[in-house]
């Protein structure tokens, strides 16, 4: 069955970077796009960007351009999301989710990133 | 930047029909998707491509589209349907994704 397993919770100081991983299994890794979505405490879902695991091309939401980098490792079927220059407003649960087009049909369990001094 | 607009809350009694709307200028050009999220859980896709229902999703969930507005309809609402619902789509170029602000469905 399709599984997306994310790395564990992180606590970071303001100004630092965080790198979250998402390991895929149960399907052909390069046949589906991977999105990153975040959700701040008590808030709604926010789309951050998308990576094509086949060629590595990316598209980032304008809000995060310059601060986010999405990469993939096809040898381990893993995608990564790195967010830099962290601030308290980046405290959120970060999800990876796969899609054939824009439908997010499978989600990771979420990774809580806490930014605090 | 492109935005999708949803009502913050909708309330219905059990057995009634709930309708949640989502408005956006690019919706005539881009499909809409709907997600259900319960507290402490990841979202679940309940409608894709405006009106298609994934396998395993109850038939009481349906979607429709008219111009710049899409609608999620839940017929015969059950207590277990109480959750947050989010619409999602892409901008007119199909480059950037976007979520609506979410609608809290309360089953009275």
Short mmCIF file of C-alpha atoms in Angstrom, two decimals:
data_model
loop_
_atom_site.label_atom_id
_atom_site.label_comp_id
_atom_site.label_asym_id
_atom_site.label_seq_id
_atom_site.Cartn_x
_atom_site.Cartn_y
_atom_site.Cartn_z
CA UNK A 1 0.00 0.00 0.00
CA UNK A 2 1.02 3.59 -0.57
CA UNK A 3 2.98 5.01 2.36
CA UNK A 4 4.62 8.38 2.93
CA UNK A 5 6.70 8.36 6.09
CA UNK A 6 8.08 11.66 7.31
CA UNK A 7 10.94 12.44 9.64
CA UNK A 8 10.39 13.30 13.27
CA UNK A 9 9.58 16.51 15.08
CA UNK A 10 12.13 19.31 15.13
CA UNK A 11 12.81 22.25 17.40
CA UNK A 12 14.80 25.08 15.86
CA UNK A 13 15.95 28.54 16.87
CA UNK A 14 14.98 31.62 14.87
CA UNK A 15 17.27 32.11 11.89
CA UNK A 16 18.13 28.42 11.60
CA UNK A 17 17.15 25.99 8.84
CA UNK A 18 15.17 22.76 8.97
CA UNK A 19 15.16 19.84 6.55
CA UNK A 20 12.19 17.46 6.59
CA UNK A 21 12.22 14.16 4.74
CA UNK A 22 9.39 12.12 3.23
CA UNK A 23 10.09 8.51 2.24
CA UNK A 24 7.69 6.98 -0.27
CA UNK A 25 6.84 3.32 -0.73
CA UNK A 26 4.19 1.17 -2.35
CA UNK A 27 4.21 2.89 -5.74
CA UNK A 28 6.53 4.04 -8.51
CA UNK A 29 8.25 7.04 -6.94
CA UNK A 30 8.92 8.88 -10.19
CA UNK A 31 5.34 8.58 -11.45
CA UNK A 32 3.79 11.01 -8.98
CA UNK A 33 4.45 14.61 -8.06
CA UNK A 34 5.12 15.45 -4.41
CA UNK A 35 3.73 18.53 -2.73
CA UNK A 36 4.55 20.14 0.61
CA UNK A 37 1.73 21.67 2.63
CA UNK A 38 1.94 23.22 6.07
CA UNK A 39 -0.56 23.98 8.80
CA UNK A 40 0.16 26.40 11.62
CA UNK A 41 -1.50 25.68 14.98
CA UNK A 42 -5.25 26.26 14.71
CA UNK A 43 -4.91 27.52 11.15
CA UNK A 44 -5.71 26.29 7.66
CA UNK A 45 -3.69 24.43 5.06
CA UNK A 46 -1.06 26.32 3.10
CA UNK A 47 0.48 25.06 -0.15
CA UNK A 48 4.25 25.50 -0.21
CA UNK A 49 5.39 23.92 -3.44
CA UNK A 50 5.74 20.88 -5.67
CA UNK A 51 8.57 18.71 -6.94
CA UNK A 52 8.58 16.31 -9.86
CA UNK A 53 10.61 13.34 -8.60
CA UNK A 54 11.26 12.24 -12.17
CA UNK A 55 13.40 15.19 -13.24
CA UNK A 56 13.65 17.17 -10.01
CA UNK A 57 11.89 20.27 -11.34
CA UNK A 58 10.20 22.41 -8.71
CA UNK A 59 7.67 25.19 -8.30
CA UNK A 60 7.41 27.14 -5.07
CA UNK A 61 4.67 29.38 -3.72
CA UNK A 62 5.73 32.99 -4.07
CA UNK A 63 5.58 33.40 -0.29
CA UNK A 64 8.38 30.88 0.18
CA UNK A 65 10.57 31.58 -2.85
CA UNK A 66 14.14 32.20 -1.73
CA UNK A 67 13.61 30.36 1.56
CA UNK A 68 12.48 26.88 0.53
CA UNK A 69 14.29 24.15 -1.38
CA UNK A 70 12.72 20.85 -2.39
CA UNK A 71 14.93 18.00 -3.54
CA UNK A 72 14.64 14.29 -4.12
CA UNK A 73 16.76 11.14 -3.96
CA UNK A 74 15.45 8.56 -6.40
CA UNK A 75 17.76 5.87 -5.00
CA UNK A 76 15.86 5.95 -1.69
CA UNK A 77 12.48 7.24 -2.95
CA UNK A 78 12.76 10.19 -0.62
CA UNK A 79 11.91 13.85 -1.04
CA UNK A 80 13.19 16.64 1.15
CA UNK A 81 11.94 20.09 2.05
CA UNK A 82 14.40 22.57 3.51
CA UNK A 83 13.18 25.88 4.91
CA UNK A 84 15.73 28.50 5.92
CA UNK A 85 15.74 31.72 7.96
CA UNK A 86 13.14 30.27 10.28
CA UNK A 87 10.92 32.56 12.33
CA UNK A 88 8.26 31.88 14.92
CA UNK A 89 5.53 32.09 12.27
CA UNK A 90 7.03 28.99 10.62
CA UNK A 91 5.94 26.87 13.59
CA UNK A 92 3.61 24.38 11.94
CA UNK A 93 2.96 20.80 10.96
CA UNK A 94 4.54 20.14 7.57
CA UNK A 95 3.00 17.49 5.31
CA UNK A 96 4.18 15.84 2.14
CA UNK A 97 1.47 14.65 -0.22
CA UNK A 98 1.62 12.90 -3.60
CA UNK A 99 -0.44 13.59 -6.68
CA UNK A 100 -0.81 12.57 -10.32
CA UNK A 101 -1.96 16.07 -11.15
CA UNK A 102 -3.28 18.41 -8.45
CA UNK A 103 -5.26 15.93 -6.37
CA UNK A 104 -3.42 15.15 -3.11
CA UNK A 105 -4.42 11.52 -2.81
CA UNK A 106 -1.88 10.38 -0.24
CA UNK A 107 -0.42 12.25 2.70
CA UNK A 108 2.43 11.76 5.11
CA UNK A 109 1.75 11.73 8.83
CA UNK A 110 3.05 15.27 9.27
CA UNK A 111 6.16 16.69 10.94
CA UNK A 112 5.88 19.30 13.66
CA UNK A 113 8.49 22.02 13.36
CA UNK A 114 8.69 24.35 16.33
CA UNK A 115 10.66 27.58 16.06
CA UNK A 116 11.49 29.03 19.43
CA UNK A 117 14.33 30.82 21.10
CA UNK B 1 -1.65 36.08 -5.20
CA UNK B 2 -4.55 33.86 -6.13
CA UNK B 3 -7.13 33.08 -3.42
CA UNK B 4 -10.00 30.69 -2.87
CA UNK B 5 -12.82 31.86 -0.60
CA UNK B 6 -14.83 29.57 1.67
CA UNK B 7 -17.33 30.35 4.44
CA UNK B 8 -15.68 29.90 7.86
CA UNK B 9 -18.46 27.72 9.20
CA UNK B 10 -21.54 25.73 8.24
CA UNK B 11 -23.95 24.07 10.65
CA UNK B 12 -26.53 21.39 9.90
CA UNK B 13 -28.62 18.88 11.79
CA UNK B 14 -28.06 15.15 11.32
CA UNK B 15 -29.78 13.84 8.19
CA UNK B 16 -29.87 17.25 6.55
CA UNK B 17 -27.82 18.42 3.56
CA UNK B 18 -24.70 20.50 4.00
CA UNK B 19 -23.37 22.67 1.18
CA UNK B 20 -19.94 24.27 1.34
CA UNK B 21 -18.95 26.73 -1.36
CA UNK B 22 -15.56 27.78 -2.68
CA UNK B 23 -15.05 30.73 -5.00
CA UNK B 24 -12.08 31.66 -7.16
CA UNK B 25 -11.50 33.42 -10.45
CA UNK B 26 -9.58 30.54 -12.01
CA UNK B 27 -12.08 27.81 -11.14
CA UNK B 28 -13.66 27.83 -14.62
CA UNK B 29 -10.22 26.84 -15.93
CA UNK B 30 -8.78 24.67 -13.13
CA UNK B 31 -10.31 21.68 -11.38
CA UNK B 32 -11.17 21.87 -7.70
CA UNK B 33 -10.44 19.29 -5.03
CA UNK B 34 -11.96 18.86 -1.57
CA UNK B 35 -10.39 17.53 1.61
CA UNK B 36 -11.80 16.51 4.96
CA UNK B 37 -9.62 17.00 8.02
CA UNK B 38 -10.45 15.82 11.51
CA UNK B 39 -8.53 17.03 14.59
CA UNK B 40 -5.02 15.66 14.83
CA UNK B 41 -5.23 13.89 11.47
CA UNK B 42 -3.89 14.49 7.98
CA UNK B 43 -6.40 15.65 5.38
CA UNK B 44 -8.28 13.11 3.28
CA UNK B 45 -9.29 13.68 -0.35
CA UNK B 46 -13.08 13.39 -0.68
CA UNK B 47 -13.70 14.94 -4.14
CA UNK B 48 -11.35 15.39 -7.09
CA UNK B 49 -11.74 17.05 -10.49
CA UNK B 50 -14.76 19.04 -9.27
CA UNK B 51 -17.12 16.10 -8.90
CA UNK B 52 -15.31 12.75 -8.88
CA UNK B 53 -15.37 10.67 -5.71
CA UNK B 54 -12.35 8.54 -4.75
CA UNK B 55 -12.92 4.92 -3.90
CA UNK B 56 -13.88 4.46 -0.28
CA UNK B 57 -15.57 7.84 0.05
CA UNK B 58 -19.29 7.53 0.89
CA UNK B 59 -21.80 8.36 -1.84
CA UNK B 60 -23.28 11.13 0.31
CA UNK B 61 -20.27 13.27 -0.67
CA UNK B 62 -20.65 15.01 -4.03
CA UNK B 63 -19.19 17.99 -5.82
CA UNK B 64 -20.36 20.42 -8.48
CA UNK B 65 -19.09 23.42 -10.36
CA UNK B 66 -20.71 26.52 -11.78
CA UNK B 67 -18.61 29.36 -13.12
CA UNK B 68 -16.27 30.68 -10.47
CA UNK B 69 -17.86 28.66 -7.65
CA UNK B 70 -17.54 25.01 -6.73
CA UNK B 71 -19.69 23.31 -4.11
CA UNK B 72 -19.19 20.32 -1.85
CA UNK B 73 -22.50 18.73 -0.91
CA UNK B 74 -22.91 16.24 1.90
CA UNK B 75 -26.33 14.61 1.79
CA UNK B 76 -27.76 12.97 4.89
CA UNK B 77 -25.06 14.40 7.13
CA UNK B 78 -23.86 12.11 9.91
CA UNK B 79 -22.15 13.02 13.17
CA UNK B 80 -18.90 11.55 11.84
CA UNK B 81 -18.87 14.18 9.06
CA UNK B 82 -18.11 16.92 11.56
CA UNK B 83 -14.71 18.19 10.44
CA UNK B 84 -12.87 20.96 8.64
CA UNK B 85 -13.24 20.98 4.86
CA UNK B 86 -10.81 22.60 2.46
CA UNK B 87 -11.06 23.29 -1.24
CA UNK B 88 -7.88 23.30 -3.30
CA UNK B 89 -7.04 24.23 -6.86
CA UNK B 90 -4.32 25.85 -8.96
CA UNK B 91 -3.85 29.31 -10.38
CA UNK B 92 -4.87 30.00 -13.97
CA UNK B 93 -1.45 29.01 -15.31
CA UNK B 94 -1.53 25.71 -13.43
CA UNK B 95 1.80 26.52 -11.81
CA UNK B 96 0.91 27.28 -8.20
CA UNK B 97 -1.42 25.49 -5.85
CA UNK B 98 -3.77 27.16 -3.44
CA UNK B 99 -6.11 26.16 -0.61
CA UNK B 100 -9.24 27.87 0.56
CA UNK B 101 -9.31 29.07 4.15
CA UNK B 102 -11.33 26.07 5.29
CA UNK B 103 -14.89 25.56 6.53
CA UNK B 104 -15.74 24.07 9.89
CA UNK B 105 -18.76 21.80 9.53
CA UNK B 106 -20.71 21.45 12.75
CA UNK B 107 -23.33 18.72 13.10
CA UNK B 108 -25.86 20.03 15.59
#
